[in-house]
Amino acid sequence: EANVIPVMEKERGFLNSILIVMNDITELKRLERIRRDFVANVSHELKTPVAAISGFAETLMEEKGDNPENIREFSRIIYNEAQRLKNLIDELLELSRIEAGKMPTNMVEVDVDKLAQEAADIIKMRFPERQDDIAVKGEKGLVIKADREQLMRIMLNLLENAVHYSPPGSRIGVEVMREGEKVLLKVSDEGEGIPENEIPRVFERFYRVDKARSRKTGGTGLGLAIVKHLVENHKGEIRVESKPGKGSVFTVVLPVKPE
Ligand code: ADP
């Protein structure tokens, strides 16, 4: 779409130039489509657990109470689905805060290797069966200016994914190193990997390589979208190398001093 605006010369009053304004509608259309898809996705993601909760609650109401095993099982499902709803709502709110630019950054000096160790310890506690699989290595005393909480969130999300998408007993590595004015944070696993053409898409909201798998792990499909925003908040970037069946490496590159 182009608007042609004749520009008149003030004094003599005749046309002496033309101003052409080009509006890039393709970009506007793309943004509109993304927004529409997002609303549709959110509705779908919210409806699924609500349907499960209503369905199982209804069955429980009909149950005469003579089968304690069913009652326990159905209550467990209802609880899990309610947790999924809660996670989804929390992450949606977080994402919208970040996207609205309302996520204040509290930049302080952060010891990256200590933080990586702490993140690994939290994940080991959450997944005791993977305790011996997770190892942290790298340079000691690497200090950068960053928002501690956000950096922790990045590490926890990447580590949680490594746990979810790799088999028990396989190794998960966290590595921190300095490269000039940058610090690299690597989280690697020996899991199922990501097909090359899907790598850029995993950062999209709600994109999952395997929907059923992600649902089973309790994933919302928003984790990496949040990670990407937080990394960009720090003027950093995130890279992925992955081979299906071999594993993945997520590398977060952060400037030591983001200005
Ligand atoms: P989810 O809640 O589904 O884990 P994420 O945004 O964290 O959502 O990740 C999006 C998708 O990217 C996942 O559903 C999964 O298909 C893929 N993915 C993320 N991390 C890994 C990994 N370490 N190995 C293999 N696939 C991964």
PDB file of C-alpha atoms and ligand atoms in Angstrom:
ATOM      1  CA  GLU A   1       0.000   0.000   0.000  1.00  0.00           C
ATOM      2  CA  ALA A   2       1.401   3.383  -0.918  1.00  0.00           C
ATOM      3  CA  ASN A   3       0.080   6.826  -0.279  1.00  0.00           C
ATOM      4  CA  VAL A   4       1.139   9.507  -2.691  1.00  0.00           C
ATOM      5  CA  ILE A   5       1.134  12.924  -1.148  1.00  0.00           C
ATOM      6  CA  PRO A   6       1.849  15.871  -3.404  1.00  0.00           C
ATOM      7  CA  VAL A   7       4.026  18.428  -1.725  1.00  0.00           C
ATOM      8  CA  MET A   8       3.345  21.960  -2.890  1.00  0.00           C
ATOM      9  CA  GLU A   9       5.992  24.540  -2.905  1.00  0.00           C
ATOM     10  CA  LYS A  10       4.907  27.256  -0.524  1.00  0.00           C
ATOM     11  CA  GLU A  11       5.631  30.422  -2.442  1.00  0.00           C
ATOM     12  CA  ARG A  12       4.959  29.668  -6.048  1.00  0.00           C
ATOM     13  CA  GLY A  13       2.100  27.260  -5.369  1.00  0.00           C
ATOM     14  CA  PHE A  14       2.918  24.546  -7.869  1.00  0.00           C
ATOM     15  CA  LEU A  15       3.829  20.928  -7.454  1.00  0.00           C
ATOM     16  CA  ASN A  16       7.527  20.427  -7.052  1.00  0.00           C
ATOM     17  CA  SER A  17       7.894  17.084  -5.349  1.00  0.00           C
ATOM     18  CA  ILE A  18       5.999  13.995  -4.347  1.00  0.00           C
ATOM     19  CA  LEU A  19       6.271  12.214  -1.003  1.00  0.00           C
ATOM     20  CA  ILE A  20       5.615   8.495  -1.117  1.00  0.00           C
ATOM     21  CA  VAL A  21       4.648   6.718   2.118  1.00  0.00           C
ATOM     22  CA  MET A  22       4.933   2.947   2.024  1.00  0.00           C
ATOM     23  CA  ASN A  23       3.121   0.955   4.685  1.00  0.00           C
ATOM     24  CA  ASP A  24       4.405  -2.549   5.053  1.00  0.00           C
ATOM     25  CA  ILE A  25       1.121  -4.426   5.382  1.00  0.00           C
ATOM     26  CA  THR A  26       2.749  -7.830   5.182  1.00  0.00           C
ATOM     27  CA  GLU A  27       4.442  -7.136   8.523  1.00  0.00           C
ATOM     28  CA  LEU A  28       1.187  -5.829  10.027  1.00  0.00           C
ATOM     29  CA  LYS A  29      -0.640  -8.891   8.744  1.00  0.00           C
ATOM     30  CA  ARG A  30       2.010 -11.179  10.178  1.00  0.00           C
ATOM     31  CA  LEU A  31       1.731  -9.548  13.617  1.00  0.00           C
ATOM     32  CA  GLU A  32      -2.043  -9.753  13.468  1.00  0.00           C
ATOM     33  CA  ARG A  33      -1.842 -13.460  12.596  1.00  0.00           C
ATOM     34  CA  ILE A  34       0.570 -14.116  15.473  1.00  0.00           C
ATOM     35  CA  ARG A  35      -1.794 -12.310  17.851  1.00  0.00           C
ATOM     36  CA  ARG A  36      -4.796 -14.275  16.602  1.00  0.00           C
ATOM     37  CA  ASP A  37      -2.933 -17.602  16.827  1.00  0.00           C
ATOM     38  CA  PHE A  38      -1.837 -16.703  20.343  1.00  0.00           C
ATOM     39  CA  VAL A  39      -5.395 -16.054  21.546  1.00  0.00           C
ATOM     40  CA  ALA A  40      -6.576 -19.301  19.925  1.00  0.00           C
ATOM     41  CA  ASN A  41      -3.686 -21.211  21.503  1.00  0.00           C
ATOM     42  CA  VAL A  42      -4.302 -19.767  24.958  1.00  0.00           C
ATOM     43  CA  SER A  43      -7.983 -20.674  24.764  1.00  0.00           C
ATOM     44  CA  HIS A  44      -7.159 -24.204  23.710  1.00  0.00           C
ATOM     45  CA  GLU A  45      -4.476 -24.639  26.374  1.00  0.00           C
ATOM     46  CA  LEU A  46      -6.854 -23.412  29.083  1.00  0.00           C
ATOM     47  CA  LYS A  47      -9.777 -25.498  27.907  1.00  0.00           C
ATOM     48  CA  THR A  48      -7.939 -28.825  27.967  1.00  0.00           C
ATOM     49  CA  PRO A  49      -7.262 -28.958  31.727  1.00  0.00           C
ATOM     50  CA  VAL A  50     -10.643 -27.426  32.540  1.00  0.00           C
ATOM     51  CA  ALA A  51     -12.367 -30.164  30.534  1.00  0.00           C
ATOM     52  CA  ALA A  52     -10.367 -32.837  32.363  1.00  0.00           C
ATOM     53  CA  ILE A  53     -11.137 -31.303  35.762  1.00  0.00           C
ATOM     54  CA  SER A  54     -14.883 -31.075  35.053  1.00  0.00           C
ATOM     55  CA  GLY A  55     -15.008 -34.561  33.588  1.00  0.00           C
ATOM     56  CA  PHE A  56     -13.271 -36.282  36.473  1.00  0.00           C
ATOM     57  CA  ALA A  57     -15.088 -34.230  39.106  1.00  0.00           C
ATOM     58  CA  GLU A  58     -18.385 -35.223  37.517  1.00  0.00           C
ATOM     59  CA  THR A  59     -17.395 -38.886  37.635  1.00  0.00           C
ATOM     60  CA  LEU A  60     -16.439 -38.482  41.302  1.00  0.00           C
ATOM     61  CA  MET A  61     -19.814 -36.916  42.080  1.00  0.00           C
ATOM     62  CA  GLU A  62     -21.542 -39.900  40.536  1.00  0.00           C
ATOM     63  CA  GLU A  63     -19.293 -42.355  42.341  1.00  0.00           C
ATOM     64  CA  LYS A  64     -21.073 -43.924  45.305  1.00  0.00           C
ATOM     65  CA  GLY A  65     -17.857 -43.901  47.284  1.00  0.00           C
ATOM     66  CA  ASP A  66     -17.461 -47.647  47.058  1.00  0.00           C
ATOM     67  CA  ASN A  67     -14.252 -47.561  45.079  1.00  0.00           C
ATOM     68  CA  PRO A  68     -11.520 -45.761  47.026  1.00  0.00           C
ATOM     69  CA  GLU A  69      -8.950 -46.576  44.349  1.00  0.00           C
ATOM     70  CA  ASN A  70     -10.855 -44.628  41.697  1.00  0.00           C
ATOM     71  CA  ILE A  71     -11.463 -41.758  44.063  1.00  0.00           C
ATOM     72  CA  ARG A  72      -7.755 -41.466  44.765  1.00  0.00           C
ATOM     73  CA  GLU A  73      -6.787 -41.755  41.113  1.00  0.00           C
ATOM     74  CA  PHE A  74      -9.358 -39.231  39.898  1.00  0.00           C
ATOM     75  CA  SER A  75      -8.479 -36.762  42.639  1.00  0.00           C
ATOM     76  CA  ARG A  76      -4.844 -37.053  41.615  1.00  0.00           C
ATOM     77  CA  ILE A  77      -5.728 -36.245  38.011  1.00  0.00           C
ATOM     78  CA  ILE A  78      -7.833 -33.270  39.085  1.00  0.00           C
ATOM     79  CA  TYR A  79      -4.992 -32.013  41.252  1.00  0.00           C
ATOM     80  CA  ASN A  80      -2.448 -32.383  38.429  1.00  0.00           C
ATOM     81  CA  GLU A  81      -4.662 -30.615  35.923  1.00  0.00           C
ATOM     82  CA  ALA A  82      -5.274 -27.779  38.388  1.00  0.00           C
ATOM     83  CA  GLN A  83      -1.489 -27.479  38.830  1.00  0.00           C
ATOM     84  CA  ARG A  84      -1.099 -27.334  35.056  1.00  0.00           C
ATOM     85  CA  LEU A  85      -3.658 -24.510  34.923  1.00  0.00           C
ATOM     86  CA  LYS A  86      -1.811 -22.653  37.651  1.00  0.00           C
ATOM     87  CA  ASN A  87       1.559 -22.995  35.878  1.00  0.00           C
ATOM     88  CA  LEU A  88       0.025 -21.875  32.626  1.00  0.00           C
ATOM     89  CA  ILE A  89      -1.569 -18.796  34.166  1.00  0.00           C
ATOM     90  CA  ASP A  90       1.640 -17.904  36.041  1.00  0.00           C
ATOM     91  CA  GLU A  91       3.733 -18.207  32.872  1.00  0.00           C
ATOM     92  CA  LEU A  92       1.222 -16.285  30.772  1.00  0.00           C
ATOM     93  CA  LEU A  93       1.274 -13.459  33.283  1.00  0.00           C
ATOM     94  CA  GLU A  94       5.042 -13.491  33.388  1.00  0.00           C
ATOM     95  CA  LEU A  95       5.269 -13.437  29.600  1.00  0.00           C
ATOM     96  CA  SER A  96       2.832 -10.554  29.312  1.00  0.00           C
ATOM     97  CA  ARG A  97       4.739  -8.579  31.955  1.00  0.00           C
ATOM     98  CA  ILE A  98       7.995  -9.112  30.074  1.00  0.00           C
ATOM     99  CA  GLU A  99       6.442  -8.240  26.716  1.00  0.00           C
ATOM    100  CA  ALA A 100       4.839  -5.104  28.098  1.00  0.00           C
ATOM    101  CA  GLY A 101       8.315  -4.074  29.205  1.00  0.00           C
ATOM    102  CA  LYS A 102       7.150  -4.096  32.807  1.00  0.00           C
ATOM    103  CA  MET A 103       9.799  -6.484  33.983  1.00  0.00           C
ATOM    104  CA  PRO A 104      12.161  -4.344  36.026  1.00  0.00           C
ATOM    105  CA  THR A 105      15.721  -5.520  35.914  1.00  0.00           C
ATOM    106  CA  ASN A 106      17.680  -5.339  39.083  1.00  0.00           C
ATOM    107  CA  MET A 107      21.225  -5.429  37.762  1.00  0.00           C
ATOM    108  CA  VAL A 108      23.728  -6.569  40.345  1.00  0.00           C
ATOM    109  CA  GLU A 109      27.049  -8.378  40.322  1.00  0.00           C
ATOM    110  CA  VAL A 110      26.360 -12.074  39.915  1.00  0.00           C
ATOM    111  CA  ASP A 111      28.830 -14.890  40.360  1.00  0.00           C
ATOM    112  CA  VAL A 112      27.788 -17.004  37.364  1.00  0.00           C
ATOM    113  CA  ASP A 113      29.414 -20.284  38.337  1.00  0.00           C
ATOM    114  CA  LYS A 114      27.929 -20.086  41.830  1.00  0.00           C
ATOM    115  CA  LEU A 115      24.521 -19.386  40.345  1.00  0.00           C
ATOM    116  CA  ALA A 116      24.899 -22.329  37.934  1.00  0.00           C
ATOM    117  CA  GLN A 117      25.787 -24.582  40.858  1.00  0.00           C
ATOM    118  CA  GLU A 118      22.780 -23.355  42.823  1.00  0.00           C
ATOM    119  CA  ALA A 119      20.458 -23.920  39.870  1.00  0.00           C
ATOM    120  CA  ALA A 120      21.828 -27.449  39.445  1.00  0.00           C
ATOM    121  CA  ASP A 121      21.265 -28.141  43.164  1.00  0.00           C
ATOM    122  CA  ILE A 122      17.648 -26.957  42.939  1.00  0.00           C
ATOM    123  CA  ILE A 123      17.018 -29.209  39.940  1.00  0.00           C
ATOM    124  CA  LYS A 124      18.683 -32.168  41.691  1.00  0.00           C
ATOM    125  CA  MET A 125      16.352 -31.641  44.618  1.00  0.00           C
ATOM    126  CA  ARG A 126      13.344 -31.461  42.339  1.00  0.00           C
ATOM    127  CA  PHE A 127      14.381 -34.536  40.366  1.00  0.00           C
ATOM    128  CA  PRO A 128      16.254 -36.740  42.855  1.00  0.00           C
ATOM    129  CA  GLU A 129      16.341 -39.587  40.329  1.00  0.00           C
ATOM    130  CA  ARG A 130      18.646 -37.428  38.146  1.00  0.00           C
ATOM    131  CA  GLN A 131      20.947 -36.360  41.002  1.00  0.00           C
ATOM    132  CA  ASP A 132      23.975 -38.240  39.734  1.00  0.00           C
ATOM    133  CA  ASP A 133      23.367 -37.264  36.110  1.00  0.00           C
ATOM    134  CA  ILE A 134      23.906 -33.522  36.533  1.00  0.00           C
ATOM    135  CA  ALA A 135      27.413 -32.032  36.580  1.00  0.00           C
ATOM    136  CA  VAL A 136      28.571 -28.413  36.696  1.00  0.00           C
ATOM    137  CA  LYS A 137      31.975 -27.335  35.465  1.00  0.00           C
ATOM    138  CA  GLY A 138      33.760 -24.239  34.286  1.00  0.00           C
ATOM    139  CA  GLU A 139      35.668 -21.188  35.396  1.00  0.00           C
ATOM    140  CA  LYS A 140      35.377 -20.071  38.989  1.00  0.00           C
ATOM    141  CA  GLY A 141      34.731 -16.505  40.024  1.00  0.00           C
ATOM    142  CA  LEU A 142      33.111 -15.351  36.786  1.00  0.00           C
ATOM    143  CA  VAL A 143      31.201 -12.213  37.711  1.00  0.00           C
ATOM    144  CA  ILE A 144      28.781 -10.376  35.428  1.00  0.00           C
ATOM    145  CA  LYS A 145      26.224  -7.593  35.796  1.00  0.00           C
ATOM    146  CA  ALA A 146      22.810  -9.230  35.608  1.00  0.00           C
ATOM    147  CA  ASP A 147      19.417  -9.603  37.233  1.00  0.00           C
ATOM    148  CA  ARG A 148      20.008 -12.514  39.565  1.00  0.00           C
ATOM    149  CA  GLU A 149      16.444 -13.776  39.631  1.00  0.00           C
ATOM    150  CA  GLN A 150      16.064 -13.634  35.871  1.00  0.00           C
ATOM    151  CA  LEU A 151      19.375 -15.396  35.345  1.00  0.00           C
ATOM    152  CA  MET A 152      18.263 -18.100  37.771  1.00  0.00           C
ATOM    153  CA  ARG A 153      15.002 -18.462  35.848  1.00  0.00           C
ATOM    154  CA  ILE A 154      16.945 -18.921  32.591  1.00  0.00           C
ATOM    155  CA  MET A 155      19.161 -21.605  34.119  1.00  0.00           C
ATOM    156  CA  LEU A 156      16.280 -23.451  35.796  1.00  0.00           C
ATOM    157  CA  ASN A 157      14.181 -23.484  32.619  1.00  0.00           C
ATOM    158  CA  LEU A 158      17.012 -24.834  30.491  1.00  0.00           C
ATOM    159  CA  LEU A 159      17.939 -27.449  33.086  1.00  0.00           C
ATOM    160  CA  GLU A 160      14.339 -28.513  33.545  1.00  0.00           C
ATOM    161  CA  ASN A 161      14.026 -29.021  29.786  1.00  0.00           C
ATOM    162  CA  ALA A 162      17.247 -31.044  29.764  1.00  0.00           C
ATOM    163  CA  VAL A 163      15.714 -33.307  32.430  1.00  0.00           C
ATOM    164  CA  HIS A 164      12.359 -33.585  30.656  1.00  0.00           C
ATOM    165  CA  TYR A 165      13.736 -34.368  27.230  1.00  0.00           C
ATOM    166  CA  SER A 166      16.477 -36.861  28.113  1.00  0.00           C
ATOM    167  CA  PRO A 167      16.323 -40.371  29.561  1.00  0.00           C
ATOM    168  CA  PRO A 168      17.231 -41.116  33.199  1.00  0.00           C
ATOM    169  CA  GLY A 169      20.870 -42.094  33.533  1.00  0.00           C
ATOM    170  CA  SER A 170      22.041 -39.882  30.650  1.00  0.00           C
ATOM    171  CA  ARG A 171      24.373 -36.976  31.411  1.00  0.00           C
ATOM    172  CA  ILE A 172      23.324 -33.355  31.776  1.00  0.00           C
ATOM    173  CA  GLY A 173      26.088 -30.763  31.801  1.00  0.00           C
ATOM    174  CA  VAL A 174      26.241 -27.141  32.863  1.00  0.00           C
ATOM    175  CA  GLU A 175      29.287 -25.188  31.818  1.00  0.00           C
ATOM    176  CA  VAL A 176      30.269 -21.558  32.310  1.00  0.00           C
ATOM    177  CA  MET A 177      33.144 -19.879  30.525  1.00  0.00           C
ATOM    178  CA  ARG A 178      34.378 -16.473  29.544  1.00  0.00           C
ATOM    179  CA  GLU A 179      35.022 -15.419  25.963  1.00  0.00           C
ATOM    180  CA  GLY A 180      36.373 -11.891  25.798  1.00  0.00           C
ATOM    181  CA  GLU A 181      33.675  -9.510  27.019  1.00  0.00           C
ATOM    182  CA  LYS A 182      31.099 -12.288  27.039  1.00  0.00           C
ATOM    183  CA  VAL A 183      30.122 -15.102  29.312  1.00  0.00           C
ATOM    184  CA  LEU A 184      28.822 -18.374  27.917  1.00  0.00           C
ATOM    185  CA  LEU A 185      26.383 -20.540  29.851  1.00  0.00           C
ATOM    186  CA  LYS A 186      25.915 -23.957  28.323  1.00  0.00           C
ATOM    187  CA  VAL A 187      23.316 -26.526  29.252  1.00  0.00           C
ATOM    188  CA  SER A 188      23.733 -29.803  27.417  1.00  0.00           C
ATOM    189  CA  ASP A 189      21.899 -33.097  27.404  1.00  0.00           C
ATOM    190  CA  GLU A 190      22.056 -36.456  25.657  1.00  0.00           C
ATOM    191  CA  GLY A 191      18.355 -36.628  25.021  1.00  0.00           C
ATOM    192  CA  GLU A 192      16.019 -36.803  22.086  1.00  0.00           C
ATOM    193  CA  GLY A 193      17.283 -33.627  20.394  1.00  0.00           C
ATOM    194  CA  ILE A 194      15.381 -31.289  18.084  1.00  0.00           C
ATOM    195  CA  PRO A 195      15.086 -31.636  14.283  1.00  0.00           C
ATOM    196  CA  GLU A 196      17.065 -28.843  12.592  1.00  0.00           C
ATOM    197  CA  ASN A 197      14.083 -27.182  10.901  1.00  0.00           C
ATOM    198  CA  GLU A 198      12.240 -26.944  14.227  1.00  0.00           C
ATOM    199  CA  ILE A 199      15.067 -25.323  16.189  1.00  0.00           C
ATOM    200  CA  PRO A 200      13.998 -21.707  15.479  1.00  0.00           C
ATOM    201  CA  ARG A 201      10.392 -22.558  16.313  1.00  0.00           C
ATOM    202  CA  VAL A 202      10.989 -23.862  19.859  1.00  0.00           C
ATOM    203  CA  PHE A 203      11.221 -20.253  21.059  1.00  0.00           C
ATOM    204  CA  GLU A 204       7.701 -19.492  19.811  1.00  0.00           C
ATOM    205  CA  ARG A 205       4.958 -19.408  22.391  1.00  0.00           C
ATOM    206  CA  PHE A 206       3.264 -22.819  22.695  1.00  0.00           C
ATOM    207  CA  TYR A 207       5.427 -24.481  20.077  1.00  0.00           C
ATOM    208  CA  ARG A 208       6.351 -28.041  21.021  1.00  0.00           C
ATOM    209  CA  VAL A 209       8.109 -30.612  18.911  1.00  0.00           C
ATOM    210  CA  ASP A 210       6.036 -33.349  20.529  1.00  0.00           C
ATOM    211  CA  LYS A 211       2.826 -32.069  22.100  1.00  0.00           C
ATOM    212  CA  ALA A 212       1.922 -35.291  23.915  1.00  0.00           C
ATOM    213  CA  ARG A 213       5.407 -35.573  25.414  1.00  0.00           C
ATOM    214  CA  SER A 214       5.419 -31.988  26.626  1.00  0.00           C
ATOM    215  CA  ARG A 215       1.988 -32.403  28.222  1.00  0.00           C
ATOM    216  CA  LYS A 216       3.166 -35.461  30.109  1.00  0.00           C
ATOM    217  CA  THR A 217       6.102 -33.559  31.591  1.00  0.00           C
ATOM    218  CA  GLY A 218       3.763 -30.768  32.637  1.00  0.00           C
ATOM    219  CA  GLY A 219       5.284 -28.366  30.104  1.00  0.00           C
ATOM    220  CA  THR A 220       3.353 -25.250  29.144  1.00  0.00           C
ATOM    221  CA  GLY A 221       5.220 -24.596  25.899  1.00  0.00           C
ATOM    222  CA  LEU A 222       6.070 -21.104  27.170  1.00  0.00           C
ATOM    223  CA  GLY A 223       9.376 -21.814  28.927  1.00  0.00           C
ATOM    224  CA  LEU A 224      11.738 -21.070  26.048  1.00  0.00           C
ATOM    225  CA  ALA A 225       9.729 -18.030  24.928  1.00  0.00           C
ATOM    226  CA  ILE A 226      10.263 -16.632  28.433  1.00  0.00           C
ATOM    227  CA  VAL A 227      13.961 -17.604  28.412  1.00  0.00           C
ATOM    228  CA  LYS A 228      14.508 -15.827  25.089  1.00  0.00           C
ATOM    229  CA  HIS A 229      12.902 -12.630  26.379  1.00  0.00           C
ATOM    230  CA  LEU A 230      14.943 -12.695  29.572  1.00  0.00           C
ATOM    231  CA  VAL A 231      18.168 -13.256  27.637  1.00  0.00           C
ATOM    232  CA  GLU A 232      17.316 -10.340  25.344  1.00  0.00           C
ATOM    233  CA  ASN A 233      16.548  -8.268  28.427  1.00  0.00           C
ATOM    234  CA  HIS A 234      20.230  -8.752  29.206  1.00  0.00           C
ATOM    235  CA  LYS A 235      21.355  -7.818  25.663  1.00  0.00           C
ATOM    236  CA  GLY A 236      22.397 -11.405  25.211  1.00  0.00           C
ATOM    237  CA  GLU A 237      21.533 -14.145  22.766  1.00  0.00           C
ATOM    238  CA  ILE A 238      20.678 -17.820  22.891  1.00  0.00           C
ATOM    239  CA  ARG A 239      21.977 -20.485  20.518  1.00  0.00           C
ATOM    240  CA  VAL A 240      20.931 -24.080  20.057  1.00  0.00           C
ATOM    241  CA  GLU A 241      22.829 -26.971  18.614  1.00  0.00           C
ATOM    242  CA  SER A 242      20.940 -30.225  18.467  1.00  0.00           C
ATOM    243  CA  LYS A 243      20.953 -33.625  16.804  1.00  0.00           C
ATOM    244  CA  PRO A 244      17.851 -35.827  16.930  1.00  0.00           C
ATOM    245  CA  GLY A 245      18.599 -38.894  19.011  1.00  0.00           C
ATOM    246  CA  LYS A 246      21.951 -37.471  20.199  1.00  0.00           C
ATOM    247  CA  GLY A 247      21.108 -34.480  22.367  1.00  0.00           C
ATOM    248  CA  SER A 248      21.008 -30.713  22.579  1.00  0.00           C
ATOM    249  CA  VAL A 249      23.195 -27.853  23.717  1.00  0.00           C
ATOM    250  CA  PHE A 250      21.588 -24.546  24.671  1.00  0.00           C
ATOM    251  CA  THR A 251      24.141 -21.735  24.931  1.00  0.00           C
ATOM    252  CA  VAL A 252      23.290 -18.400  26.515  1.00  0.00           C
ATOM    253  CA  VAL A 253      25.751 -15.661  25.590  1.00  0.00           C
ATOM    254  CA  LEU A 254      25.708 -12.668  27.928  1.00  0.00           C
ATOM    255  CA  PRO A 255      27.780  -9.513  27.902  1.00  0.00           C
ATOM    256  CA  VAL A 256      29.870  -9.142  31.056  1.00  0.00           C
ATOM    257  CA  LYS A 257      28.731  -5.502  31.279  1.00  0.00           C
ATOM    258  CA  PRO A 258      25.458  -4.822  29.482  1.00  0.00           C
ATOM    259  CA  GLU A 259      25.215  -1.061  28.977  1.00  0.00           C
TER     260      GLU A 259
HETATM  261  P1  ADP B   1       7.755 -27.066  27.254  1.00  0.00           P
HETATM  262  O1  ADP B   1       6.966 -26.570  28.387  1.00  0.00           O
HETATM  263  O2  ADP B   1       6.943 -27.833  26.249  1.00  0.00           O
HETATM  264  O3  ADP B   1       9.016 -27.776  27.654  1.00  0.00           O
HETATM  265  P2  ADP B   1       9.506 -24.999  26.190  1.00  0.00           P
HETATM  266  O4  ADP B   1       9.165 -23.655  25.648  1.00  0.00           O
HETATM  267  O5  ADP B   1      10.422 -25.053  27.356  1.00  0.00           O
HETATM  268  O6  ADP B   1       8.142 -25.718  26.465  1.00  0.00           O
HETATM  269  O7  ADP B   1      10.129 -25.851  25.002  1.00  0.00           O
HETATM  270  C1  ADP B   1       9.477 -25.904  23.754  1.00  0.00           C
HETATM  271  C2  ADP B   1       9.753 -27.239  23.066  1.00  0.00           C
HETATM  272  O8  ADP B   1      11.134 -27.318  22.693  1.00  0.00           O
HETATM  273  C3  ADP B   1       9.509 -28.460  23.922  1.00  0.00           C
HETATM  274  O9  ADP B   1       8.156 -28.861  23.911  1.00  0.00           O
HETATM  275  C4  ADP B   1      10.423 -29.493  23.275  1.00  0.00           C
HETATM  276  O10 ADP B   1       9.767 -30.057  22.149  1.00  0.00           O
HETATM  277  C5  ADP B   1      11.595 -28.667  22.774  1.00  0.00           C
HETATM  278  N1  ADP B   1      12.740 -28.703  23.700  1.00  0.00           N
HETATM  279  C6  ADP B   1      13.080 -27.790  24.631  1.00  0.00           C
HETATM  280  N2  ADP B   1      14.209 -28.136  25.278  1.00  0.00           N
HETATM  281  C7  ADP B   1      14.613 -29.308  24.742  1.00  0.00           C
HETATM  282  C8  ADP B   1      15.712 -30.203  24.965  1.00  0.00           C
HETATM  283  N3  ADP B   1      16.660 -29.961  25.889  1.00  0.00           N
HETATM  284  N4  ADP B   1      15.786 -31.323  24.204  1.00  0.00           N
HETATM  285  C9  ADP B   1      14.857 -31.582  23.257  1.00  0.00           C
HETATM  286  N5  ADP B   1      13.792 -30.796  23.002  1.00  0.00           N
HETATM  287  C10 ADP B   1      13.670 -29.676  23.726  1.00  0.00           C
END
